[in-house]
Short mmCIF file of C-alpha atoms and ligand atoms in Angstrom, two decimals:
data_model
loop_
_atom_site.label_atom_id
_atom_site.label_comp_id
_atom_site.label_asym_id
_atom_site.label_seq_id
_atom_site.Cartn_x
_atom_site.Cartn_y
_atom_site.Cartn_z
CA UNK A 1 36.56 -51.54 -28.97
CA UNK A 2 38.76 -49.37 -26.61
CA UNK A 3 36.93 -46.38 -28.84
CA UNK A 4 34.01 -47.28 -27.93
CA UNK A 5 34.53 -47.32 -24.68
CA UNK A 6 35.94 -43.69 -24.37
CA UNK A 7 32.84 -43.01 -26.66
CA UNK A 8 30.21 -44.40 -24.01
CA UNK A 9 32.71 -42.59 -20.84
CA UNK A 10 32.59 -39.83 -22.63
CA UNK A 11 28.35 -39.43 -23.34
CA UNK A 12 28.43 -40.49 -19.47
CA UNK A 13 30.35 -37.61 -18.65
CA UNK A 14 28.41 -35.09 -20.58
CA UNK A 15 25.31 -36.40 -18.88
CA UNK A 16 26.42 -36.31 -15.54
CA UNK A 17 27.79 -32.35 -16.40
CA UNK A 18 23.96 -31.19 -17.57
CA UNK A 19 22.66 -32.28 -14.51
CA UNK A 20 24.55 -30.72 -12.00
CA UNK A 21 24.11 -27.62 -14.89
CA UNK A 22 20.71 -27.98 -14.85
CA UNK A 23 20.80 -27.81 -11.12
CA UNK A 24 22.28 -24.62 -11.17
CA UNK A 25 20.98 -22.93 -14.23
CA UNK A 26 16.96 -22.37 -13.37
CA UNK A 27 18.55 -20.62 -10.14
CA UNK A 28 20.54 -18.36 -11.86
CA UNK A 29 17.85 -17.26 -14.55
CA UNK A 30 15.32 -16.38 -11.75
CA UNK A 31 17.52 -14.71 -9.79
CA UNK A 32 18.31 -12.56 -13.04
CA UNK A 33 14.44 -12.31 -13.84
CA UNK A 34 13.63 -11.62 -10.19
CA UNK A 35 16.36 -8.86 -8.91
CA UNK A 36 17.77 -7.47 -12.27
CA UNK A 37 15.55 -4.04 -12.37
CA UNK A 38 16.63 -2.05 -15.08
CA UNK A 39 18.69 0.86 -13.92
CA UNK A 40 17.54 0.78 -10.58
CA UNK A 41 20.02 -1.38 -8.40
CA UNK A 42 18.36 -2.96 -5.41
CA UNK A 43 19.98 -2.04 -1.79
CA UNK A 44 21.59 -4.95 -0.43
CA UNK A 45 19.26 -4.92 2.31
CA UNK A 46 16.48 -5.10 -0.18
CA UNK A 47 17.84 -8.18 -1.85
CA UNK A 48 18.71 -9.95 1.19
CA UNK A 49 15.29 -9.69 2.12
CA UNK A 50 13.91 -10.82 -1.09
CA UNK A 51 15.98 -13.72 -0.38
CA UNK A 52 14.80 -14.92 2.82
CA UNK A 53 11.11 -14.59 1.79
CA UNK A 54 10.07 -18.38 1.29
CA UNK A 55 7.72 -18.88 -1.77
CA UNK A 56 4.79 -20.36 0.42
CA UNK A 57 4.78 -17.54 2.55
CA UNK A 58 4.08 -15.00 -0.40
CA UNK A 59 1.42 -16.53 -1.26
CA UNK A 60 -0.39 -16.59 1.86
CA UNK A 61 -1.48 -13.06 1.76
CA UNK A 62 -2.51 -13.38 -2.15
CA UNK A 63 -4.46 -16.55 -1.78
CA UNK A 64 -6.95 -15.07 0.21
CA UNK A 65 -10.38 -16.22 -1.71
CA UNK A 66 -12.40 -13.37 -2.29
CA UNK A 67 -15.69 -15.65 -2.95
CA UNK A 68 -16.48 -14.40 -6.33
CA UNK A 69 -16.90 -16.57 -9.20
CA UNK A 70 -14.36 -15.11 -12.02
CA UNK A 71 -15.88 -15.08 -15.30
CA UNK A 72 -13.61 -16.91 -18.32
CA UNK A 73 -11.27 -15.51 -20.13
CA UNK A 74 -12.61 -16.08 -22.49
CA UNK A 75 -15.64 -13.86 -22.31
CA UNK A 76 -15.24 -10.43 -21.05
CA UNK A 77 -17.65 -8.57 -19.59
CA UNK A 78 -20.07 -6.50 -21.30
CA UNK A 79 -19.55 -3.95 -19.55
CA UNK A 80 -15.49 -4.02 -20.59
CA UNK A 81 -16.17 -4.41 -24.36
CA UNK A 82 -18.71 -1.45 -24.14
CA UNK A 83 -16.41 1.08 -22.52
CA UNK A 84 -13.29 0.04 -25.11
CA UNK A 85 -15.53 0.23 -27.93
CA UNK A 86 -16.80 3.81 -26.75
CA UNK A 87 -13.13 4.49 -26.20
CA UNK A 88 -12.14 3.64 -30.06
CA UNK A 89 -15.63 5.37 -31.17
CA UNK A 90 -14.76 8.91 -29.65
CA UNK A 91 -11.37 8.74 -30.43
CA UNK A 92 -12.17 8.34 -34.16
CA UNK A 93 -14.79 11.31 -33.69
CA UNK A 94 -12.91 14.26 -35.83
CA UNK A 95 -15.38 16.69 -33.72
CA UNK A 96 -13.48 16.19 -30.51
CA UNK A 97 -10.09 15.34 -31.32
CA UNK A 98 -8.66 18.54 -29.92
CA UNK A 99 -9.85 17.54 -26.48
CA UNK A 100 -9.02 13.48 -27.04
CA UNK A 101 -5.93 13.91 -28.49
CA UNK A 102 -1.91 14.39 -27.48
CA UNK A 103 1.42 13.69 -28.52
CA UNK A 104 3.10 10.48 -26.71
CA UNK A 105 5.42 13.06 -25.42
CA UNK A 106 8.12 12.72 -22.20
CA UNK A 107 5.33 14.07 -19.83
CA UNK A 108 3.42 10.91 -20.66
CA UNK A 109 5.84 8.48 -20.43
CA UNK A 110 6.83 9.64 -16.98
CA UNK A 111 3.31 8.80 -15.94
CA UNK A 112 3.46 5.59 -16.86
CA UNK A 113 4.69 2.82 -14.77
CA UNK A 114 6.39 -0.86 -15.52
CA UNK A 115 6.65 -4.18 -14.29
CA UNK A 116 8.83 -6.28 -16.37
CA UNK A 117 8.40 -9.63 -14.55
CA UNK A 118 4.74 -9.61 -15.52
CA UNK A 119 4.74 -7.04 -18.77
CA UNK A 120 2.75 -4.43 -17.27
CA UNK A 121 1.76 -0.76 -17.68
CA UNK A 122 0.13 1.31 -15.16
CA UNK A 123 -0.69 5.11 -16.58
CA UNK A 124 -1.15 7.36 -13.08
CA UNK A 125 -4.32 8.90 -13.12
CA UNK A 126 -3.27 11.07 -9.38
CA UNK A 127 -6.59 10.96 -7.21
CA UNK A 128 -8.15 7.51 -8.62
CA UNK A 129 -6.53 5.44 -6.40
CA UNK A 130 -3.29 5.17 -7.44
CA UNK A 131 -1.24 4.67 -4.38
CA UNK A 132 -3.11 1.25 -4.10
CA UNK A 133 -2.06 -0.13 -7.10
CA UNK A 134 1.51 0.65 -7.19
CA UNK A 135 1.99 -1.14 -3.78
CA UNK A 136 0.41 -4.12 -6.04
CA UNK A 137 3.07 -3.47 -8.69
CA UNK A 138 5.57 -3.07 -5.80
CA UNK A 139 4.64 -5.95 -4.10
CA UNK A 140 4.86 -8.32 -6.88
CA UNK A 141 8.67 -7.65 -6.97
CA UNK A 142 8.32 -9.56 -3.96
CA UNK A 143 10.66 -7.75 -1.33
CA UNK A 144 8.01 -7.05 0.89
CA UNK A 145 5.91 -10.17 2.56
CA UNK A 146 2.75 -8.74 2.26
CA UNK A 147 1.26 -4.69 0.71
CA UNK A 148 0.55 -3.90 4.02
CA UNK A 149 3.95 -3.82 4.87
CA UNK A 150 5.02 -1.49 2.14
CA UNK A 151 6.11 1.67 4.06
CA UNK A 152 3.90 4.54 2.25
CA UNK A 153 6.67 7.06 1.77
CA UNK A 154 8.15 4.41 -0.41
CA UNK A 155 5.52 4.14 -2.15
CA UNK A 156 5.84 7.93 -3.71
CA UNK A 157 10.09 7.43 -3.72
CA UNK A 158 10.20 7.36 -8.01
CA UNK A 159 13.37 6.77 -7.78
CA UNK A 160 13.70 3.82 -5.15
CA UNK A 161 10.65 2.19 -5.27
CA UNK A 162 11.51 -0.34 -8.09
CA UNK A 163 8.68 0.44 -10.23
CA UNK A 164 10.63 2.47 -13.27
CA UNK A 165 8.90 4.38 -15.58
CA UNK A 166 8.37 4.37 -19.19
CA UNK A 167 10.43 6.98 -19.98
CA UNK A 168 13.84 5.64 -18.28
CA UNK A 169 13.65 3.05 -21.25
CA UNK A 170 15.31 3.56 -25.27
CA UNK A 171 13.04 4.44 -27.58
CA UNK A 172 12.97 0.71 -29.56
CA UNK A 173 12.59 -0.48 -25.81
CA UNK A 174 9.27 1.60 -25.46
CA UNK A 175 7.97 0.66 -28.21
CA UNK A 176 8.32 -2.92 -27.57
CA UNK A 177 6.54 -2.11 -24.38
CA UNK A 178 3.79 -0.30 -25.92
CA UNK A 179 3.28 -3.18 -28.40
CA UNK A 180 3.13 -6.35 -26.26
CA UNK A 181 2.69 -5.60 -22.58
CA UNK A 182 -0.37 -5.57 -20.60
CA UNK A 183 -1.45 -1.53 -20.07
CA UNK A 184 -4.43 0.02 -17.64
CA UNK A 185 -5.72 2.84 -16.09
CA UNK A 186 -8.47 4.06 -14.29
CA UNK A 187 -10.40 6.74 -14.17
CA UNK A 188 -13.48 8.46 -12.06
CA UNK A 189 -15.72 11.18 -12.77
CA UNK A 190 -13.37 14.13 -13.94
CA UNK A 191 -15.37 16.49 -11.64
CA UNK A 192 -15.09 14.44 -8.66
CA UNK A 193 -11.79 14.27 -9.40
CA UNK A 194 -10.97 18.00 -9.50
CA UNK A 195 -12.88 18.09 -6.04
CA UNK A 196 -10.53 15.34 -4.68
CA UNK A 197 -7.26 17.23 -6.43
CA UNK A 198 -8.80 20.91 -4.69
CA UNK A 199 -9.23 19.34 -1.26
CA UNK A 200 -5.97 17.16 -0.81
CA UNK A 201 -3.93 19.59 -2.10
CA UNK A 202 -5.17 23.39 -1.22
CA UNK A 203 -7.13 22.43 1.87
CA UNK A 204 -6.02 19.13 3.88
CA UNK A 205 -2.72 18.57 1.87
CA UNK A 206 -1.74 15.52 3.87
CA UNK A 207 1.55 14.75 2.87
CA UNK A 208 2.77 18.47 3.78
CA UNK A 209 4.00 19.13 0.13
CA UNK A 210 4.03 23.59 1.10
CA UNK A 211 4.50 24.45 -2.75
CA UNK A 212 0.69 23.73 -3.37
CA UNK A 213 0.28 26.67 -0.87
CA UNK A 214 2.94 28.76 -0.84
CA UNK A 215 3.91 29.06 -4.46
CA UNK A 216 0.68 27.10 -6.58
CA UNK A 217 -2.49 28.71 -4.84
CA UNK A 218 -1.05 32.35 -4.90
CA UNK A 219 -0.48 32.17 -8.34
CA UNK A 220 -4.09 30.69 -9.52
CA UNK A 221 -4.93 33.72 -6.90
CA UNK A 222 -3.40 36.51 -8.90
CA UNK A 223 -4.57 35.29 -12.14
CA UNK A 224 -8.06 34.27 -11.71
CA UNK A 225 -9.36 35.67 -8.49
CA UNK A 226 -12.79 37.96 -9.30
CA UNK A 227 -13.16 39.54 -5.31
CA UNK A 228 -10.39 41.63 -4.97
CA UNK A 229 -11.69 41.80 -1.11
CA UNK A 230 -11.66 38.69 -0.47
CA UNK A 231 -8.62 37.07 1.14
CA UNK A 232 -8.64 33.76 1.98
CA UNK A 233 -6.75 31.13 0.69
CA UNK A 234 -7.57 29.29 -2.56
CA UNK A 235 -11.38 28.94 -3.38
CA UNK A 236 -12.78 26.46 -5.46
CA UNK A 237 -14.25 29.23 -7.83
CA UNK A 238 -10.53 30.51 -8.26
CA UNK A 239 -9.11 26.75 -8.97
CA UNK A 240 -12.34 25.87 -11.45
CA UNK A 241 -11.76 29.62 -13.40
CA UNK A 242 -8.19 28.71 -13.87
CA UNK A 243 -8.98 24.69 -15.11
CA UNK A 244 -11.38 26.31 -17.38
CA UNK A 245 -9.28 29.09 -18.62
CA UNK A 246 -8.10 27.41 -22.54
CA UNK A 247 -4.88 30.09 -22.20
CA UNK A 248 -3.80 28.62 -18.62
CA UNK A 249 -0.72 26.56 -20.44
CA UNK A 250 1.72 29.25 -19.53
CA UNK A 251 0.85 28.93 -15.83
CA UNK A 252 0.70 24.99 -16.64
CA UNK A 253 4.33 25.44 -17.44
CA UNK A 254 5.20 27.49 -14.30
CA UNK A 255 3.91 24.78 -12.04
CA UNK A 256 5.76 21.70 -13.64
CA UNK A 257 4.48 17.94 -12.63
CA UNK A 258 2.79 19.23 -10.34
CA UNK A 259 -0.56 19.62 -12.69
CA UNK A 260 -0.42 15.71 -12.32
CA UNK A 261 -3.31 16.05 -10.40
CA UNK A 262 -5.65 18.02 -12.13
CA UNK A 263 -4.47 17.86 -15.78
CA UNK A 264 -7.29 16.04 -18.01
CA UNK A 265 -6.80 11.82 -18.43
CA UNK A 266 -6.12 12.96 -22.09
CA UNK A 267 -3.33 14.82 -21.59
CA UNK A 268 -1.43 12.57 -18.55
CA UNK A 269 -2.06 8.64 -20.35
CA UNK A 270 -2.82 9.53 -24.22
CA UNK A 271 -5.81 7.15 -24.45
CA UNK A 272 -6.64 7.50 -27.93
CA UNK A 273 -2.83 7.41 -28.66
CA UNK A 274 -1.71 4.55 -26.70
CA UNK A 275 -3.81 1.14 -27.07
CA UNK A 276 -4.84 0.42 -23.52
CA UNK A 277 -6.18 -2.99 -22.73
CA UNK A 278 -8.54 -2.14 -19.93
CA UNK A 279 -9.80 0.67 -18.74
CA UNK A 280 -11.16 0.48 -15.21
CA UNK A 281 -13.49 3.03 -13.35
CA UNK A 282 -12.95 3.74 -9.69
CA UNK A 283 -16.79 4.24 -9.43
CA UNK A 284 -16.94 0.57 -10.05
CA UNK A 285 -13.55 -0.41 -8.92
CA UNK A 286 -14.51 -3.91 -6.60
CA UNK A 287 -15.46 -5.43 -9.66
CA UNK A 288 -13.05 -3.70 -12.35
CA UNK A 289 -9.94 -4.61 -9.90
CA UNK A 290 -9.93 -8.06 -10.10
CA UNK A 291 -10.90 -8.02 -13.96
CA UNK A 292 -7.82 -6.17 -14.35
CA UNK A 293 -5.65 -8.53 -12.07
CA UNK A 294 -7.06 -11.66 -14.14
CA UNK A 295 -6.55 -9.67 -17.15
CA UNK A 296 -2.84 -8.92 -16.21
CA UNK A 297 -2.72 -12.59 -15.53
CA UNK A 298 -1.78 -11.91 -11.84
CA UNK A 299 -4.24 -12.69 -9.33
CA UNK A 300 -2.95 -15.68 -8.81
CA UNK A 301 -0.02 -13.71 -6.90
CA UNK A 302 -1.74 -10.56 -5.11
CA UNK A 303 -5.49 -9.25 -4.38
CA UNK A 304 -6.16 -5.50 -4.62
CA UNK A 305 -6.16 -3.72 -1.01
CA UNK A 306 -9.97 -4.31 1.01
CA UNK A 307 -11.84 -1.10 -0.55
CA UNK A 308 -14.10 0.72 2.16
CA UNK A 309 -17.46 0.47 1.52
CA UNK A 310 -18.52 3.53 -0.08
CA UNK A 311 -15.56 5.30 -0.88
CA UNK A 312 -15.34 4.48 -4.68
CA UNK A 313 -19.26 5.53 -5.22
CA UNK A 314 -20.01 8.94 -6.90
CA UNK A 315 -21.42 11.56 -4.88
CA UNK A 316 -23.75 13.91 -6.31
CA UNK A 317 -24.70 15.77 -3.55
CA UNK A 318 -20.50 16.29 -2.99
CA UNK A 319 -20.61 17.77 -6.34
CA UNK A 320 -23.37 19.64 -6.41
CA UNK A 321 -22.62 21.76 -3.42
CA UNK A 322 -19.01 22.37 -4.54
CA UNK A 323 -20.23 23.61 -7.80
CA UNK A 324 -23.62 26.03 -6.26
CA UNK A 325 -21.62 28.92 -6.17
CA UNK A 326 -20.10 28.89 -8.84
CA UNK A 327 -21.32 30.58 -12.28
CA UNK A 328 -22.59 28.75 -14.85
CA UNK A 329 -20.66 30.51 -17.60
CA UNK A 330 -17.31 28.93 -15.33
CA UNK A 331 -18.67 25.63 -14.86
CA UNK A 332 -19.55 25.54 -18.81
CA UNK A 333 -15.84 26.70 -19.72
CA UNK A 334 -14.37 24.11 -17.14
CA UNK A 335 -16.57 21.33 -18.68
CA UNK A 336 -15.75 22.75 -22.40
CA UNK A 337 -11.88 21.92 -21.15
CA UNK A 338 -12.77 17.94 -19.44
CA UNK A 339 -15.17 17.38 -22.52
CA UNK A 340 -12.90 14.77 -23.96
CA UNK A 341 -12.57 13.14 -20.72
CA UNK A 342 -16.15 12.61 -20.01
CA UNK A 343 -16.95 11.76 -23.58
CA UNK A 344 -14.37 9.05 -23.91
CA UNK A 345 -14.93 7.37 -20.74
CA UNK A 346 -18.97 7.62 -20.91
CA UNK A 347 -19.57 9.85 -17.94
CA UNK A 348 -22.58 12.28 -18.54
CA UNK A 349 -22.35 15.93 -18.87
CA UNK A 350 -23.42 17.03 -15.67
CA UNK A 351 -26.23 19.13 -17.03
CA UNK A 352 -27.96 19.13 -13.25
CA UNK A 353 -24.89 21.90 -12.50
CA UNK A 354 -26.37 23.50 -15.55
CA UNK A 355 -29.78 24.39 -14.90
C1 LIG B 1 -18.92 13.43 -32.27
O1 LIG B 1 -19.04 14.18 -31.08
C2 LIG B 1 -20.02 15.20 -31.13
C3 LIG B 1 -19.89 16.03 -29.85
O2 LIG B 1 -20.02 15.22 -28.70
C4 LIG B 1 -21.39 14.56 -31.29
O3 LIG B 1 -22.40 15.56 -31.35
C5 LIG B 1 -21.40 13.70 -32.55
O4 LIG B 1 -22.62 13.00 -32.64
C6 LIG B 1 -20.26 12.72 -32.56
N1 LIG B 1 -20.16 12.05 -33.84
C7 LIG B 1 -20.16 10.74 -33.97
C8 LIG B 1 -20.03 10.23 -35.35
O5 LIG B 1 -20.27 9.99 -33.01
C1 LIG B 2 -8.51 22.60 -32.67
O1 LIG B 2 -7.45 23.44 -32.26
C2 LIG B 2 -6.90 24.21 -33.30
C3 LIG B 2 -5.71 24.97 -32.76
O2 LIG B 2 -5.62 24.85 -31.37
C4 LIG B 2 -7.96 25.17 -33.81
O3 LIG B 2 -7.43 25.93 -34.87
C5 LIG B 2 -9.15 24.35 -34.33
O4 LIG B 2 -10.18 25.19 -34.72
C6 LIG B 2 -9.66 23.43 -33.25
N1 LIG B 2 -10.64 22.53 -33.82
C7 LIG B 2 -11.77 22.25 -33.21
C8 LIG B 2 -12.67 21.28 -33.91
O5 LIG B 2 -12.07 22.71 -32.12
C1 LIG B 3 -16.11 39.59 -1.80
O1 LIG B 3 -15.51 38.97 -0.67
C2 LIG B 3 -15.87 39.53 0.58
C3 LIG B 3 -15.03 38.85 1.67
O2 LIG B 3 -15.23 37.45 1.64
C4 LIG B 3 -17.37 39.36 0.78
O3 LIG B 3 -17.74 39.94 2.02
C5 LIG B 3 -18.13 40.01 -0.37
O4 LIG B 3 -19.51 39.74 -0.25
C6 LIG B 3 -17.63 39.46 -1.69
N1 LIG B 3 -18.24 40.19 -2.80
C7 LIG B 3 -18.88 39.59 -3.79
C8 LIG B 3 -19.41 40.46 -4.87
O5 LIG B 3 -19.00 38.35 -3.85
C1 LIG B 4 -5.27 -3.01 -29.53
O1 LIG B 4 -5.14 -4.13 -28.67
C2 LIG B 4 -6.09 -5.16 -28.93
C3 LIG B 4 -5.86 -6.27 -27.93
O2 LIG B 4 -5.80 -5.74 -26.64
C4 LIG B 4 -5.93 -5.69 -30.35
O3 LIG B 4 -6.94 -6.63 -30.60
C5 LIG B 4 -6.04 -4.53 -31.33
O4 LIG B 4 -5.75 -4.97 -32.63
C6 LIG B 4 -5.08 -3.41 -30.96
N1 LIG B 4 -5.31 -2.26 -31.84
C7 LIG B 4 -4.34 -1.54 -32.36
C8 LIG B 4 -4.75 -0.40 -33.21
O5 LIG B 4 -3.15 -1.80 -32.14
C1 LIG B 5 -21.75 12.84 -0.03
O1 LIG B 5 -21.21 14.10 0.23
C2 LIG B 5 -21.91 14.85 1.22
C3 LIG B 5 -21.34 16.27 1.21
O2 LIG B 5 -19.95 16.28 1.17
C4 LIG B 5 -21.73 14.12 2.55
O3 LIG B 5 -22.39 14.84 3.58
C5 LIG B 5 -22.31 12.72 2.43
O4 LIG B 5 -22.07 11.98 3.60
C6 LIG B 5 -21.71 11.99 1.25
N1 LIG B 5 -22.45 10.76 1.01
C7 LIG B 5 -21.86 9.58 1.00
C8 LIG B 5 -22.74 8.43 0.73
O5 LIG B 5 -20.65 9.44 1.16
#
């Protein structure tokens, strides 16, 4: 009888100990889940601030309805299963696969970014956009109450801006990675692009980064420059020579990361290599940015930035006058070089630069 008793005290006690555990125990694991960002320790500061941010108050900012109907899960859009399928199509075409193929090498694992809390991969495609979504990605680590409040030079701080890349990660860890989380990029028109990477780095160069000037443009000069009497900075017809140019790796090698932004999508995110799950297009990015945050199974937490109206749209007539004085025997070599890029992303040879 008495053993019973100490039986029954006993099962009491044990009871009464899980739930002041289980009181304790959800805390701990989302404070782990939450704050514990591999290899990058948080700032106090940064922490204590994640801290005070109440729940409801997040989601304010991400809630804001966007009045569009999402489509199912279920059933993706045309559109989506069209581009991957033209993706795997290419990819598998023997013709091309000098110009769609690379090695999964360091270079490409430093452009890709992770989010652990919600298993996702973001290649950088520089000049598409980019800055946007890794304020999403930074945001959704939730120190910050809103992306508009994300200072911007934080935003380019690699090293502090808790979004680690692929690369800081063990091989088996990669691989893991690679195998089960969500993964995206987008691209635009690859000559639109080069425009974009001439302008904002040789001409405006807005963030005041002097080596594109100083040290990049004189060396493309040197090399490539036809008009030995002309002296102004960097033209477009010296940048577009040296893109097309299929012996320009040395100089590639000179200039570091720095080819980020005009390198082909081939050779910074390994598409045919690495099995992406969506592939968005800036050109249509209103519609392809919330796919991708449904897809990524967060737009319940955060909406992509307001996009201009306009912006995103390709410009022919932009183009088209960048490219009239050029020679056709440069624009074909430069196309020759981005051929892989406009094949597996189904933008058309721009023949009208042609004829
Ligand atoms: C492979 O690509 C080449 C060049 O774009 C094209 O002419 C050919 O039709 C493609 N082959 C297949 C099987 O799609
Ligand atoms: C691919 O590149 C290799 C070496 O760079 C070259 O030998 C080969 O002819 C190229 N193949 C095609 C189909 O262009
Ligand atoms: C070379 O550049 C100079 C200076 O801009 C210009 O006056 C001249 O017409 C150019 N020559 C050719 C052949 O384009
Ligand atoms: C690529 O991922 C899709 C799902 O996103 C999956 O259905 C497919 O089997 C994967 N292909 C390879 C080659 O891993
Ligand atoms: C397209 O580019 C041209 C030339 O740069 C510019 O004048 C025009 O405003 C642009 N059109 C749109 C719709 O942005």
């Amino acid at each position: 009888m008495r053993n019973q008793w100490l039986m029954l005290a006993a099962c009491f006690w044990v009871l009464f100990m899980l739930m002041v555990a289980s009181k304790f125990i959800p805390l701990t694991f989302r404070d782990k889940d939450s704050y514990s960002i591999k290899s990058r320790p948080m700032t106090w500061s940064a922490v204590a601030q994640a801290r005070k941010l109440p729940v409801a108050e997040a989601n304010v900012e991400t809630l804001k309805p966007t009045g569009k109907v999402l489509e199912d899960t279920a059933h993706k859009p045309q559109i989506q299963i069209d581009r991957m399928e033209l993706l795997r199509n290419v990819c598998r075409n023997a013709s091309l696969s000098n110009l769609t193929h690379t090695t999964v090498s360091k270079f490409v694992l430093d452009r890709i970014f992770v989010s652990d809390k919600h298993k996702i991969l973001f290649c950088q495609t520089p000049k598409v956009g980019n800055t946007q979504w890794k304020k999403v990605l930074i945001f959704l680590n939730g120190h910050f109450p809103s992306i508009n409040k994300i200072p911007e030079h934080l935003v380019h701080d690699n090293e502090k801006n808790g979004i680690p890349r692929l690369s800081s990660f063990s091989k088996p860890e990669i691989q893991e990675r690679l195998n089960s989380y969500f993964k995206f990029l987008i691209v635009r028109d690859p000559f639109e692009r080069l425009i974009s990477a001439f302008k904002d780095k040789f001409i405006i160069n807005p963030r005041f980064e002097p080596w594109y000037k100083h040290d990049i443009a004189p060396a493309i000069i040197r090399k490539y420059r036809k008009n030995h009497t002309e002296t102004r900075g960097l033209q477009f017809e010296d940048f577009v020579r040296y893109l097309g140019d299929p012996h320009r790796r040395q100089l590639d090698l000179q200039f570091g990361e720095h080819i980020i932004h005009w390198v082909s999508y081939v050779e910074l995110c390994a598409p045919c290599e690495i099995n992406y799950s969506v592939v968005g297009h800036h050109e249509t990015l209103e519609a392809d940015a919330l796919y991708i945050l449904k897809e990524a199974g967060i737009d319940h937490l955060v909406s992509y930035p307001t996009i201009p109206p306009g912006i995103t749209l390709y410009n022919r007539t932009k183009v088209q006058s960048y490219f009239s004085s050029i020679s056709k025997r440069d624009i074909r070599r430069l196309y020759a070089r981005f051929k892989g890029d406009f094949k597996l992303f189904g933008y058309q040879e721009p023949d009208f630069l042609l004829n």
